[in-house]
mmCIF file with all atom_site columns, C-alpha atoms and ligand atoms in Angstrom:
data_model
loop_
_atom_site.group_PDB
_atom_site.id
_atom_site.type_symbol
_atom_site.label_atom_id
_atom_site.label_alt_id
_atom_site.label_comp_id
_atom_site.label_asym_id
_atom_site.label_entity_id
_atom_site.label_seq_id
_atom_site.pdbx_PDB_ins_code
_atom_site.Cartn_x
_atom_site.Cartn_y
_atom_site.Cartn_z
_atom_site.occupancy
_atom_site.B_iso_or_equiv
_atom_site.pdbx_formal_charge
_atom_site.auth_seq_id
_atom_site.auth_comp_id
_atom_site.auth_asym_id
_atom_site.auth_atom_id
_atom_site.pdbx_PDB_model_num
ATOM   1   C CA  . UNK A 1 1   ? -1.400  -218.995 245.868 1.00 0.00 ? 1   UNK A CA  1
ATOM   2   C CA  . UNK A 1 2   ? 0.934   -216.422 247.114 1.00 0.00 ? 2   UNK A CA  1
ATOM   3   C CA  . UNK A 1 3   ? 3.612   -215.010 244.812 1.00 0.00 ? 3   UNK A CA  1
ATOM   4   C CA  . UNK A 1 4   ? 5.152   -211.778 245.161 1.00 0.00 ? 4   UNK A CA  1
ATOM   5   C CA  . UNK A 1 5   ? 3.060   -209.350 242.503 1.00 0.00 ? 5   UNK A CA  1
ATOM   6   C CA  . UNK A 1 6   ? 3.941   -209.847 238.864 1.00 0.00 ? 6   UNK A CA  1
ATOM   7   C CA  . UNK A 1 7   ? 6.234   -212.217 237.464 1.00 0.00 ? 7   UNK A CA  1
ATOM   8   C CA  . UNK A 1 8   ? 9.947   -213.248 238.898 1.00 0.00 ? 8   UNK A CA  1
ATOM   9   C CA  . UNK A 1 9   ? 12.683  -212.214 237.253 1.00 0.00 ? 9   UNK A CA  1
ATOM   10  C CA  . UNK A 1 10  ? 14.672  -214.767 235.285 1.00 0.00 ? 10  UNK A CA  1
ATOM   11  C CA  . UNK A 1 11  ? 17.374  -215.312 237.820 1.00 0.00 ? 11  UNK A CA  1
ATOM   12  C CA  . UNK A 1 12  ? 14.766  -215.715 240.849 1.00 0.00 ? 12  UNK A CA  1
ATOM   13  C CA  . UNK A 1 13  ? 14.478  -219.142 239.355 1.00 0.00 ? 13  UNK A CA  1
ATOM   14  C CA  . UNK A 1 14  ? 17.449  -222.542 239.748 1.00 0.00 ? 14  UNK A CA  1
ATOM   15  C CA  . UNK A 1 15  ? 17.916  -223.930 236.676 1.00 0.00 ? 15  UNK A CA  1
ATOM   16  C CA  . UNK A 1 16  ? 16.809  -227.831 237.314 1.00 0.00 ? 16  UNK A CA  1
ATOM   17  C CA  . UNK A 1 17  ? 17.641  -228.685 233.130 1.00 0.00 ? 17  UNK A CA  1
ATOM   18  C CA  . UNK A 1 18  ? 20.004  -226.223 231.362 1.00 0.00 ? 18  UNK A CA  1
ATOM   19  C CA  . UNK A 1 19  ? 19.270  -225.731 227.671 1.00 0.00 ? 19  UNK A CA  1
ATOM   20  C CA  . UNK A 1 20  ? 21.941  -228.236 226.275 1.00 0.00 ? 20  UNK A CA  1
ATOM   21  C CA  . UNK A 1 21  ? 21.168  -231.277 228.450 1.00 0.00 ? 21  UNK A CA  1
ATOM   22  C CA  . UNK A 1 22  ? 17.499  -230.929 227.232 1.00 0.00 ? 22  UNK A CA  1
ATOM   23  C CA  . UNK A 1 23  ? 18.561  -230.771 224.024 1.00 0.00 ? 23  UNK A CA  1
ATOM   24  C CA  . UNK A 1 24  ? 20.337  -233.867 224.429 1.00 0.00 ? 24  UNK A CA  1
ATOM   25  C CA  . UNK A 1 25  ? 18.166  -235.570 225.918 1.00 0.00 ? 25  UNK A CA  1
ATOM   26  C CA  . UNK A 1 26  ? 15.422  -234.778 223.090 1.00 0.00 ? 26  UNK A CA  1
ATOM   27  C CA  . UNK A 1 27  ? 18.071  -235.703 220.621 1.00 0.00 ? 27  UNK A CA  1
ATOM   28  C CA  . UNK A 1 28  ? 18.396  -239.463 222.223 1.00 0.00 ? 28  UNK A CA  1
ATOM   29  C CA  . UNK A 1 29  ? 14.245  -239.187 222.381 1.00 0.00 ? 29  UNK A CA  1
ATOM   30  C CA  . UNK A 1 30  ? 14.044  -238.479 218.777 1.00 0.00 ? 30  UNK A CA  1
ATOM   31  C CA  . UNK A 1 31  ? 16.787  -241.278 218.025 1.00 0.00 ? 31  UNK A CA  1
ATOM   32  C CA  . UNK A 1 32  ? 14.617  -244.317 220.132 1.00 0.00 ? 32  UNK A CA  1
ATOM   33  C CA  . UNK A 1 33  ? 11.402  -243.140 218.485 1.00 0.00 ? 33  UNK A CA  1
ATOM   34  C CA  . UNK A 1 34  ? 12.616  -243.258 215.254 1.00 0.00 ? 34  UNK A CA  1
ATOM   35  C CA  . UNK A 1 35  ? 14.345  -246.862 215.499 1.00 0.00 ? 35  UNK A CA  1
ATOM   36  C CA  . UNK A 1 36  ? 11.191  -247.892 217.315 1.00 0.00 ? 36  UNK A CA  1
ATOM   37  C CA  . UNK A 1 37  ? 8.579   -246.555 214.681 1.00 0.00 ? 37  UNK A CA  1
ATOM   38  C CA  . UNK A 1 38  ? 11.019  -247.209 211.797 1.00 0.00 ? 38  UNK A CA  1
ATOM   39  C CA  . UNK A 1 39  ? 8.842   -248.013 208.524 1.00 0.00 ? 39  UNK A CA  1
ATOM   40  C CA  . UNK A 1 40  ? 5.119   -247.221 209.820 1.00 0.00 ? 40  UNK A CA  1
ATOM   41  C CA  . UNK A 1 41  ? 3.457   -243.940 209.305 1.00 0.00 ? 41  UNK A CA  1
ATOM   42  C CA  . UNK A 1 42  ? 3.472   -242.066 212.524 1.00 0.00 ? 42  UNK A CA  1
ATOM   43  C CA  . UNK A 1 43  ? 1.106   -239.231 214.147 1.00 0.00 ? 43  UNK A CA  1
ATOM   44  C CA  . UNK A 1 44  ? 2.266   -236.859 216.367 1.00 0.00 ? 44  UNK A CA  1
ATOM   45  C CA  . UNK A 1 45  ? -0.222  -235.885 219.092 1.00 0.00 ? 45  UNK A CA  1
ATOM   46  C CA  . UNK A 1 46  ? 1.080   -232.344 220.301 1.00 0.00 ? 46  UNK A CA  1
ATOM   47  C CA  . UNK A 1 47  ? -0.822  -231.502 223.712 1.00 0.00 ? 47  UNK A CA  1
ATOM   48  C CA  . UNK A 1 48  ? -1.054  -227.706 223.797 1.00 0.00 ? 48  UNK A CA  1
ATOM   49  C CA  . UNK A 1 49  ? 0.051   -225.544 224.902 1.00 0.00 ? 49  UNK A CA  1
ATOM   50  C CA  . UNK A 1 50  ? 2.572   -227.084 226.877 1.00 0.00 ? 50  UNK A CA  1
ATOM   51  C CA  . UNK A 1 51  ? 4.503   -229.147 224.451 1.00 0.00 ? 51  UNK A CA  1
ATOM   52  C CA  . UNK A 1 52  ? 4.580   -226.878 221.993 1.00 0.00 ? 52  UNK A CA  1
ATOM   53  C CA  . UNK A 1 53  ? 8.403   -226.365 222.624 1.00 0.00 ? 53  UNK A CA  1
ATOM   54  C CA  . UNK A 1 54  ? 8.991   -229.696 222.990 1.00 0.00 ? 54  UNK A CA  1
ATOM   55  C CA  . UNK A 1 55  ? 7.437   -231.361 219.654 1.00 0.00 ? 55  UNK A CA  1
ATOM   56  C CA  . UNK A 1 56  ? 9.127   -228.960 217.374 1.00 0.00 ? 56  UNK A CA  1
ATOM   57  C CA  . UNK A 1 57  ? 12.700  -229.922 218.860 1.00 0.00 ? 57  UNK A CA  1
ATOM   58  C CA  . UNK A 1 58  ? 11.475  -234.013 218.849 1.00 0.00 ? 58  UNK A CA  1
ATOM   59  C CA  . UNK A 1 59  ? 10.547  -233.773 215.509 1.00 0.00 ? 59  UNK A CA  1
ATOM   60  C CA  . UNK A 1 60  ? 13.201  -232.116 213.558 1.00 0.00 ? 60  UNK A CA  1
ATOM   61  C CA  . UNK A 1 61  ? 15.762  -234.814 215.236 1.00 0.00 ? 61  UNK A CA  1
ATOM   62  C CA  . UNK A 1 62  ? 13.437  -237.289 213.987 1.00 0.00 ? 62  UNK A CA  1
ATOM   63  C CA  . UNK A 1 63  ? 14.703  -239.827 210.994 1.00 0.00 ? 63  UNK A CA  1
ATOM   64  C CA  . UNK A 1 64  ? 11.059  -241.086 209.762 1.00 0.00 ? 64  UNK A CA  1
ATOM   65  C CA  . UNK A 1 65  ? 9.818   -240.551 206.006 1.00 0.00 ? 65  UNK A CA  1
ATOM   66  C CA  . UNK A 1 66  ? 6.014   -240.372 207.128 1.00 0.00 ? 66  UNK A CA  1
ATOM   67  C CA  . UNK A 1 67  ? 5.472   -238.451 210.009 1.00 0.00 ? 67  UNK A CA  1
ATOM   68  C CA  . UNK A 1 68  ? 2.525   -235.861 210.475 1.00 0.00 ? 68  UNK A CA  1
ATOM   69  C CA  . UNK A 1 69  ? 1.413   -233.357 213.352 1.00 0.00 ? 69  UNK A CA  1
ATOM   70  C CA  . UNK A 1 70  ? -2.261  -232.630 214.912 1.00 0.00 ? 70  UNK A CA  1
ATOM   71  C CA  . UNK A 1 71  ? -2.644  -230.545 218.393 1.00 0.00 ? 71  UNK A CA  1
ATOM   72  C CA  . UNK A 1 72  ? -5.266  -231.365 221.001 1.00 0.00 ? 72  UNK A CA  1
ATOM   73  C CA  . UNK A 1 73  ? -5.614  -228.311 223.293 1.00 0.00 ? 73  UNK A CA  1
ATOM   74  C CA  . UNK A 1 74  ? -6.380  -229.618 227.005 1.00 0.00 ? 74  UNK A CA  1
ATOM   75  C CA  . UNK A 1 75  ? -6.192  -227.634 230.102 1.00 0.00 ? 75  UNK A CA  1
ATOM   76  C CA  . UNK A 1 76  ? -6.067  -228.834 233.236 1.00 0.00 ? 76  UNK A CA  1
ATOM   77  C CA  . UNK A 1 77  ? -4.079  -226.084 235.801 1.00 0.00 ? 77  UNK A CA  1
ATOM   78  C CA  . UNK A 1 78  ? -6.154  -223.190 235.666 1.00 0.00 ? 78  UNK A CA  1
ATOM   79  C CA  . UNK A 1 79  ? -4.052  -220.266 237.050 1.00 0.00 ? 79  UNK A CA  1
ATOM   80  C CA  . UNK A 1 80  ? -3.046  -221.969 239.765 1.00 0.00 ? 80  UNK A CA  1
ATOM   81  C CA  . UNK A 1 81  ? 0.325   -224.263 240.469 1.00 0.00 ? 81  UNK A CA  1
ATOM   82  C CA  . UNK A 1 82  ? -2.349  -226.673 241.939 1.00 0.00 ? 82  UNK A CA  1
ATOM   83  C CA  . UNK A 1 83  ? -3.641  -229.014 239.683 1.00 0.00 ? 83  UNK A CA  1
ATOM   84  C CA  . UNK A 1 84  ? -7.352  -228.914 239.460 1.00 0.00 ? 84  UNK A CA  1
ATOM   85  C CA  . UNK A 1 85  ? -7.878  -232.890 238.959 1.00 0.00 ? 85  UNK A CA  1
ATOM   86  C CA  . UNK A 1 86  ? -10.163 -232.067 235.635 1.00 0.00 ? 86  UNK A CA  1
ATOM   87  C CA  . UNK A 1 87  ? -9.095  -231.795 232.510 1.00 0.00 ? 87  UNK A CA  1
ATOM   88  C CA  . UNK A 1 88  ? -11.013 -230.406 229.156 1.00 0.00 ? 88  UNK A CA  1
ATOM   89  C CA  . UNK A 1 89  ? -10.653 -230.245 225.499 1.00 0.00 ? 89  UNK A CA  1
ATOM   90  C CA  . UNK A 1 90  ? -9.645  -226.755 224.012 1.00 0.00 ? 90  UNK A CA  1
ATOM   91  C CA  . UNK A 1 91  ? -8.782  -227.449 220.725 1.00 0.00 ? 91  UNK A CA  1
ATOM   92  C CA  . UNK A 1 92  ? -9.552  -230.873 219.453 1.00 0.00 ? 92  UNK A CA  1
ATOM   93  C CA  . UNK A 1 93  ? -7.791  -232.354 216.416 1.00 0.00 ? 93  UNK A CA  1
ATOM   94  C CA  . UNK A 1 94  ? -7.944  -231.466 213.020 1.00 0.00 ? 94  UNK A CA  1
ATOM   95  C CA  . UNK A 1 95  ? -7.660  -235.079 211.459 1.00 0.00 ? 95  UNK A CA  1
ATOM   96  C CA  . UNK A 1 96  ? -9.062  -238.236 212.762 1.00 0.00 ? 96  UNK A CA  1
ATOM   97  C CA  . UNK A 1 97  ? -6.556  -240.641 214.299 1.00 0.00 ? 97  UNK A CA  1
ATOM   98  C CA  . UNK A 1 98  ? -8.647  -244.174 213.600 1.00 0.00 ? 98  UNK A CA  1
ATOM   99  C CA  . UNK A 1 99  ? -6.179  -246.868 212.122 1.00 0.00 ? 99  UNK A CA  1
ATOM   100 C CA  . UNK A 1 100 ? -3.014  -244.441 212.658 1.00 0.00 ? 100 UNK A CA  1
ATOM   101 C CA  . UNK A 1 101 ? -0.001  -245.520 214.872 1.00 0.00 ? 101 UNK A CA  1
ATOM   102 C CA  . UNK A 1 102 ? -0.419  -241.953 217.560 1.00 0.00 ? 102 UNK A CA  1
ATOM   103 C CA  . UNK A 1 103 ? 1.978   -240.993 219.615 1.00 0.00 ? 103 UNK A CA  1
ATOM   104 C CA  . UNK A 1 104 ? 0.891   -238.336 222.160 1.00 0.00 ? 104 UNK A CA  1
ATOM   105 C CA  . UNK A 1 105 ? 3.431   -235.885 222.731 1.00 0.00 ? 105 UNK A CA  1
ATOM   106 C CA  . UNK A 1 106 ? 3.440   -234.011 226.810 1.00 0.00 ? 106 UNK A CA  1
ATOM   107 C CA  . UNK A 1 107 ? 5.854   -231.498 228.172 1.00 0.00 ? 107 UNK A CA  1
ATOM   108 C CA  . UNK A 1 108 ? 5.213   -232.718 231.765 1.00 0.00 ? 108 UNK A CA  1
ATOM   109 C CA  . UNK A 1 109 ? 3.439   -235.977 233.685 1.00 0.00 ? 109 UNK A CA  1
ATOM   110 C CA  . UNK A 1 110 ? 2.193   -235.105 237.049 1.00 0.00 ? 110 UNK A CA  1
ATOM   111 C CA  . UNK A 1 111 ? -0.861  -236.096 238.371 1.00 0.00 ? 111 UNK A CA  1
ATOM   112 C CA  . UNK A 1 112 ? -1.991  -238.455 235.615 1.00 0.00 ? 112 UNK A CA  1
ATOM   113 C CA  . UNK A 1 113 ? -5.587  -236.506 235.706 1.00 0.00 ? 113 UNK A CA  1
ATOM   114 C CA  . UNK A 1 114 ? -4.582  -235.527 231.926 1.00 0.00 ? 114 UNK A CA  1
ATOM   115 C CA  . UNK A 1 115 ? -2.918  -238.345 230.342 1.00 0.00 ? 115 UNK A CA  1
ATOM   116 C CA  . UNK A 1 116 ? -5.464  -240.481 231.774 1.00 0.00 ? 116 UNK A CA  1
ATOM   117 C CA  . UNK A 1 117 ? -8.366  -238.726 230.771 1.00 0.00 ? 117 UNK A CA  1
ATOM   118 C CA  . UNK A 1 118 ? -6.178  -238.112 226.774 1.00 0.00 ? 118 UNK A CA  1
ATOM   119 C CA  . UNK A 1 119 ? -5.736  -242.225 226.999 1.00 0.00 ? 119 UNK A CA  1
ATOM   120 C CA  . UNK A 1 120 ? -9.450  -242.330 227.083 1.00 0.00 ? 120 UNK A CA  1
ATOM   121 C CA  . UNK A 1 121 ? -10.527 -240.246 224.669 1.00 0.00 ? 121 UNK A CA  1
ATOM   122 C CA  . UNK A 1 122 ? -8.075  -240.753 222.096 1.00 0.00 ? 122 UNK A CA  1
ATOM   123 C CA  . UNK A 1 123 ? -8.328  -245.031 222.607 1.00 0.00 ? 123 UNK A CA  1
ATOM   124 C CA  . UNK A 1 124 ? -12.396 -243.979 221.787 1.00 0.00 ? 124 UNK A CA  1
ATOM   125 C CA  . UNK A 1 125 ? -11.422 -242.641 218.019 1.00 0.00 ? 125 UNK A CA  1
ATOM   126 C CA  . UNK A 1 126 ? -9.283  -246.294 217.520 1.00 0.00 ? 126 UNK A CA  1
ATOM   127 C CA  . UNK A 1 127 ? -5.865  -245.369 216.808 1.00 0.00 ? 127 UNK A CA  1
ATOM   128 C CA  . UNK A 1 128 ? -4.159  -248.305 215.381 1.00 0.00 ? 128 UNK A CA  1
ATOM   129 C CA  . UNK A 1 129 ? -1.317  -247.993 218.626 1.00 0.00 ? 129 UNK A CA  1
ATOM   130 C CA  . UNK A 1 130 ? -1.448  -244.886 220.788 1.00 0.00 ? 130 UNK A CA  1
ATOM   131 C CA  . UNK A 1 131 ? 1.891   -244.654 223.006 1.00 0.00 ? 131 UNK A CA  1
ATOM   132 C CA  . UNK A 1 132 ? 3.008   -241.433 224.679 1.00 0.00 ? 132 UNK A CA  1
ATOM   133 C CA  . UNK A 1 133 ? 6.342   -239.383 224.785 1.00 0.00 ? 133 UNK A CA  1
ATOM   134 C CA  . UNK A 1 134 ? 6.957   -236.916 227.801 1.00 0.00 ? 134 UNK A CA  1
ATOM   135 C CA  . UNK A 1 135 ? 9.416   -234.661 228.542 1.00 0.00 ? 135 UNK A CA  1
ATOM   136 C CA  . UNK A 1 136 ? 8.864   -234.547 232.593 1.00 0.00 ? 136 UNK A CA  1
ATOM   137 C CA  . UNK A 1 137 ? 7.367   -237.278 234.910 1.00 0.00 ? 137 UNK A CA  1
ATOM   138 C CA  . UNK A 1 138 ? 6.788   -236.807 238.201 1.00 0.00 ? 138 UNK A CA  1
ATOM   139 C CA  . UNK A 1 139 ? 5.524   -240.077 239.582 1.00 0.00 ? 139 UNK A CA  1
ATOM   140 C CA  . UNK A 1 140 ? 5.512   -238.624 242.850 1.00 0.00 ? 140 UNK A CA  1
ATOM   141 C CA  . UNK A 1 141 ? 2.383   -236.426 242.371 1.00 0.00 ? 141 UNK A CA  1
ATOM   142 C CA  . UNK A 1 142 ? 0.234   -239.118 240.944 1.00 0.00 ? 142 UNK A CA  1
ATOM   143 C CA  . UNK A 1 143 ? -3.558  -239.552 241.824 1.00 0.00 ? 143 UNK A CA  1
ATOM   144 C CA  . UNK A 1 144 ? -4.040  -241.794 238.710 1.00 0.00 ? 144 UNK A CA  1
ATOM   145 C CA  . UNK A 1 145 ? -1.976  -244.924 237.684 1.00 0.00 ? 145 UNK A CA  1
ATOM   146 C CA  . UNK A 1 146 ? -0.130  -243.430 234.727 1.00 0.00 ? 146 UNK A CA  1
ATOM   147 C CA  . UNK A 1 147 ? 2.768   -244.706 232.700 1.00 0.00 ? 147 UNK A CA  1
ATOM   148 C CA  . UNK A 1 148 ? 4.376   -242.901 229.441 1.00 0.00 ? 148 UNK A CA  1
ATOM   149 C CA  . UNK A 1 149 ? 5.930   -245.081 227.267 1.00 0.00 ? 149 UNK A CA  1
ATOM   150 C CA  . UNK A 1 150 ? 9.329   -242.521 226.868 1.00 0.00 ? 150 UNK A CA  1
ATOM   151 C CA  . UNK A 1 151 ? 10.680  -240.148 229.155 1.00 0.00 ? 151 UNK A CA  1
ATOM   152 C CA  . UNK A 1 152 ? 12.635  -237.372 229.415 1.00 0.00 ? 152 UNK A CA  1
ATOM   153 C CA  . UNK A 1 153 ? 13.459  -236.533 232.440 1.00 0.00 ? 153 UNK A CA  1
ATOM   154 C CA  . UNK A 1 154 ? 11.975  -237.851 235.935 1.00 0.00 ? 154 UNK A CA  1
ATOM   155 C CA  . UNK A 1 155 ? 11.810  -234.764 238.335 1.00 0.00 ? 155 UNK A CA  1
ATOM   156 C CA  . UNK A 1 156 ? 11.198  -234.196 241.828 1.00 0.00 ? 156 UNK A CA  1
ATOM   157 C CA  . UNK A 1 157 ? 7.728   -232.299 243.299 1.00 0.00 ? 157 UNK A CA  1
ATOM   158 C CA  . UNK A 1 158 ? 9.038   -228.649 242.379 1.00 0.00 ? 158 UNK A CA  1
ATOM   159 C CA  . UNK A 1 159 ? 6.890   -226.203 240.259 1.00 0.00 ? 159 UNK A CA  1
ATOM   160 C CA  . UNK A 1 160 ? 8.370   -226.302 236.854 1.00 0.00 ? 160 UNK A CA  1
ATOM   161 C CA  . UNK A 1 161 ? 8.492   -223.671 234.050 1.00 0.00 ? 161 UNK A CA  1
ATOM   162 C CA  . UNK A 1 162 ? 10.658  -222.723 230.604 1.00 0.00 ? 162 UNK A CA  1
ATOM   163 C CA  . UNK A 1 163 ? 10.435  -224.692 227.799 1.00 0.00 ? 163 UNK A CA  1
ATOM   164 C CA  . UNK A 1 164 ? 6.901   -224.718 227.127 1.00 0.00 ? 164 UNK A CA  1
ATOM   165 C CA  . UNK A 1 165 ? 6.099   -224.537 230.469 1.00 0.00 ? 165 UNK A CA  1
ATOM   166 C CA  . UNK A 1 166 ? 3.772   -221.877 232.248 1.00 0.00 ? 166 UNK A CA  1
ATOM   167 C CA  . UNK A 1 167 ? 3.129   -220.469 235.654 1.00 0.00 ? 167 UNK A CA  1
ATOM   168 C CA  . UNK A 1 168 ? -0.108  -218.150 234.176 1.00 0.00 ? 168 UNK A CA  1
ATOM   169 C CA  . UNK A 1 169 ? 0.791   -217.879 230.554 1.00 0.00 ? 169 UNK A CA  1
ATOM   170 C CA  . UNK A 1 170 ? 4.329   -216.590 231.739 1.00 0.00 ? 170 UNK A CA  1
ATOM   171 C CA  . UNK A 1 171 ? 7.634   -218.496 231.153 1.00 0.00 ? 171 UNK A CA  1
ATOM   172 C CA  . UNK A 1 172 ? 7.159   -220.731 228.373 1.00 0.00 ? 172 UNK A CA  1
ATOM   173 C CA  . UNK A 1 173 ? 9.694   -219.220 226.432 1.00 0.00 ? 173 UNK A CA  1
ATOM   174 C CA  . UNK A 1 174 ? 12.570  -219.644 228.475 1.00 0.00 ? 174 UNK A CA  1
ATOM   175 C CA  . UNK A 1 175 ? 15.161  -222.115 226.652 1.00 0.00 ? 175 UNK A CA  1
ATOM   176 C CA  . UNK A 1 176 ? 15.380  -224.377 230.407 1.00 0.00 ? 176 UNK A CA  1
ATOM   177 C CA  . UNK A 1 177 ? 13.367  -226.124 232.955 1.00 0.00 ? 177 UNK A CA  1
ATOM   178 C CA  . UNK A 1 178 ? 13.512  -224.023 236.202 1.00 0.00 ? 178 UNK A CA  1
ATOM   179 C CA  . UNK A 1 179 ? 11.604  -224.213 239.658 1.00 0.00 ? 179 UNK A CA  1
ATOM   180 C CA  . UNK A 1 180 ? 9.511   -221.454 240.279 1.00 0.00 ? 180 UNK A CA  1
ATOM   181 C CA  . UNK A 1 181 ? 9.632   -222.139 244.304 1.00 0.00 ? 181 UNK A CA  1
ATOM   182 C CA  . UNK A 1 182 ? 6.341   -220.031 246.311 1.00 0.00 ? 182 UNK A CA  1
ATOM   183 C CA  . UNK A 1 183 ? 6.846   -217.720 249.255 1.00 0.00 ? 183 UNK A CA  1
ATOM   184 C CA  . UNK A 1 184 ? 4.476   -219.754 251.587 1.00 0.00 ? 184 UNK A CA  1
ATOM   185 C CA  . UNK A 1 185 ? 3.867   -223.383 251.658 1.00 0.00 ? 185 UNK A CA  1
ATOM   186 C CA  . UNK A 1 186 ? 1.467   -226.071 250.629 1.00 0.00 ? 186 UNK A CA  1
ATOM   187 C CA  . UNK A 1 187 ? 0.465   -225.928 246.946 1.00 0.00 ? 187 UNK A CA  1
ATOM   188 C CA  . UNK A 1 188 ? 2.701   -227.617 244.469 1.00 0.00 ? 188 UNK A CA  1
ATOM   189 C CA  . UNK A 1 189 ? 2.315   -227.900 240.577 1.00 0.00 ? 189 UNK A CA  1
HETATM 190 C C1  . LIG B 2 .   ? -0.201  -229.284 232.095 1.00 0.00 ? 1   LIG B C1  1
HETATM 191 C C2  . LIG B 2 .   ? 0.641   -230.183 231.208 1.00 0.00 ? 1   LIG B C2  1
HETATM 192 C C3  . LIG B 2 .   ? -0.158  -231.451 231.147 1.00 0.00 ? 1   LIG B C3  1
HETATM 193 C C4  . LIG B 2 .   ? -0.887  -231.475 232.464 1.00 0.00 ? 1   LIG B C4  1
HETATM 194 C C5  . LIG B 2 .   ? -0.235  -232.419 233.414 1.00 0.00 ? 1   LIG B C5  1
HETATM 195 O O1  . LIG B 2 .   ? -1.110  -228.637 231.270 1.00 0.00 ? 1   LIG B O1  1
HETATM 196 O O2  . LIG B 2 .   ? 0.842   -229.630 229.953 1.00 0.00 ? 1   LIG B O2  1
HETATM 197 O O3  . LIG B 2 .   ? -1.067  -231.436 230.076 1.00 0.00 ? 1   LIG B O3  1
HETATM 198 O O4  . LIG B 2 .   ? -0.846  -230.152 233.000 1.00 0.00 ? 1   LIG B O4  1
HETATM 199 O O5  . LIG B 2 .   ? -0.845  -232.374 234.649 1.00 0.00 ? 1   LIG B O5  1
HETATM 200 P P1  . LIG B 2 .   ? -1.621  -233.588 235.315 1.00 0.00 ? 1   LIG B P1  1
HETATM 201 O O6  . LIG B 2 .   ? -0.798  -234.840 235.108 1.00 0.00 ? 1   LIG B O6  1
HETATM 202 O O7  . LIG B 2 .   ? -1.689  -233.192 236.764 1.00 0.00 ? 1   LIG B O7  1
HETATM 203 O O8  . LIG B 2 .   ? -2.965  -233.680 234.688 1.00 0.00 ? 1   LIG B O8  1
HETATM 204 P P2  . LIG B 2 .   ? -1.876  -227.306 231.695 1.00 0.00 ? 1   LIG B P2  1
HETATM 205 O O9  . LIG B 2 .   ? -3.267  -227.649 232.081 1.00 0.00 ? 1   LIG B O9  1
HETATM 206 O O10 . LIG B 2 .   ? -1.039  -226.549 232.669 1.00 0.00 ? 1   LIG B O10 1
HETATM 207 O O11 . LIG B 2 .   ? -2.021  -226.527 230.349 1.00 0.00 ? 1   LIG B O11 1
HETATM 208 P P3  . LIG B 2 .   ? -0.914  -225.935 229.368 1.00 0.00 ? 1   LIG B P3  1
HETATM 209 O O12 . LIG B 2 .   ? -0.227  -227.122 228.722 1.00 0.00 ? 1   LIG B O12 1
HETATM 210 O O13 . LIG B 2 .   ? -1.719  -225.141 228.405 1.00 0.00 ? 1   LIG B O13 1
HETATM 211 O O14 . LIG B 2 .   ? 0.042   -225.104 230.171 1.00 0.00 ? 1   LIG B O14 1
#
């Protein structure tokens, strides 16, 4: 880890998604899942804190009659931009999920250590379906076959943050995805 001492400044950091092509893109998101869960109760799986941001914007473009909202807290990065390959529980749910049509809700898939490891845990409590939304994929940090069913945007290996997303707690309020790039080389989030 070797960032300069306290946190960058907003303009140290390239906007990789401005605020209105996210929004867009959440908007067509919202539309798909809709059409495609048209009719059928649906559970939204919020995985904090990262998605935070992002479920509040899916929902409200949602058009469903009977959709509800539980948050499983899971933490995988530590402080670092490295993933640590282990992921634990938080928060767990407030409601069970067995017979329920889920659909877990991500800001970011990288290297599948989390989504795998929510895929078995939630599949244990017998959802009815259990798909997955996320905003970010990228497939090219994966140490785990792992496949979300809708995605936002595919991304390149750069650090992300905004939107929900942290480098140490910091960041997740920004209204964009931008790379946080390091001084040195090596580690990645
Ligand atoms: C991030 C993100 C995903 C996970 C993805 O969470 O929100 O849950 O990492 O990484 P992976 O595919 O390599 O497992 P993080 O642990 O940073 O916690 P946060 O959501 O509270 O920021």
């Amino acid at each position: 880890m070797s960032f300069a001492a306290g946190p960058k400044t907003q303009n140290q950091m390239e906007i990789l998604l401005n605020a209105e092509v996210v929004a867009h893109r959440v908007h067509e998101l919202a539309a798909q899942i809709s059409a495609d869960y048209r009719g059928r109760p649906l559970r939204l799986v919020g995985i904090l804190k990262g998605a935070w941001m992002f479920l509040a914007d899916l929902i409200r473009h949602m058009d469903l009659e009977d959709v509800s909202v539980d948050f499983l807290g899971v933490a995988s990065y530590g402080r670092s931009t490295k993933s640590s390959g282990e992921a634990r529980i938080t928060k767990d749910l407030d409601q069970s999920i067995e017979g329920l049509d889920v659909l877990i809700v991500e800001d970011i898939l990288d290297t599948g250590e989390t989504f795998s490891y929510l895929q078995e845990i939630l599949t244990a409590r017998q959802p009815k379906s259990l798909k997955a939304v996320v905003l970010l994929d990228k497939p090219s940090r994966r140490t785990r076959p792992a496949q979300a069913d809708y995605v936002g945007f595919t991304i390149p290996d750069e650090f992300v943050v905004g939107y929900g997303l942290d480098y140490a707690e910091n960041y997740r309020q920004l209204p964009d995805v931008r790379v946080l790039r390091q001084e040195g080389k090596g580690e990645k989030g």
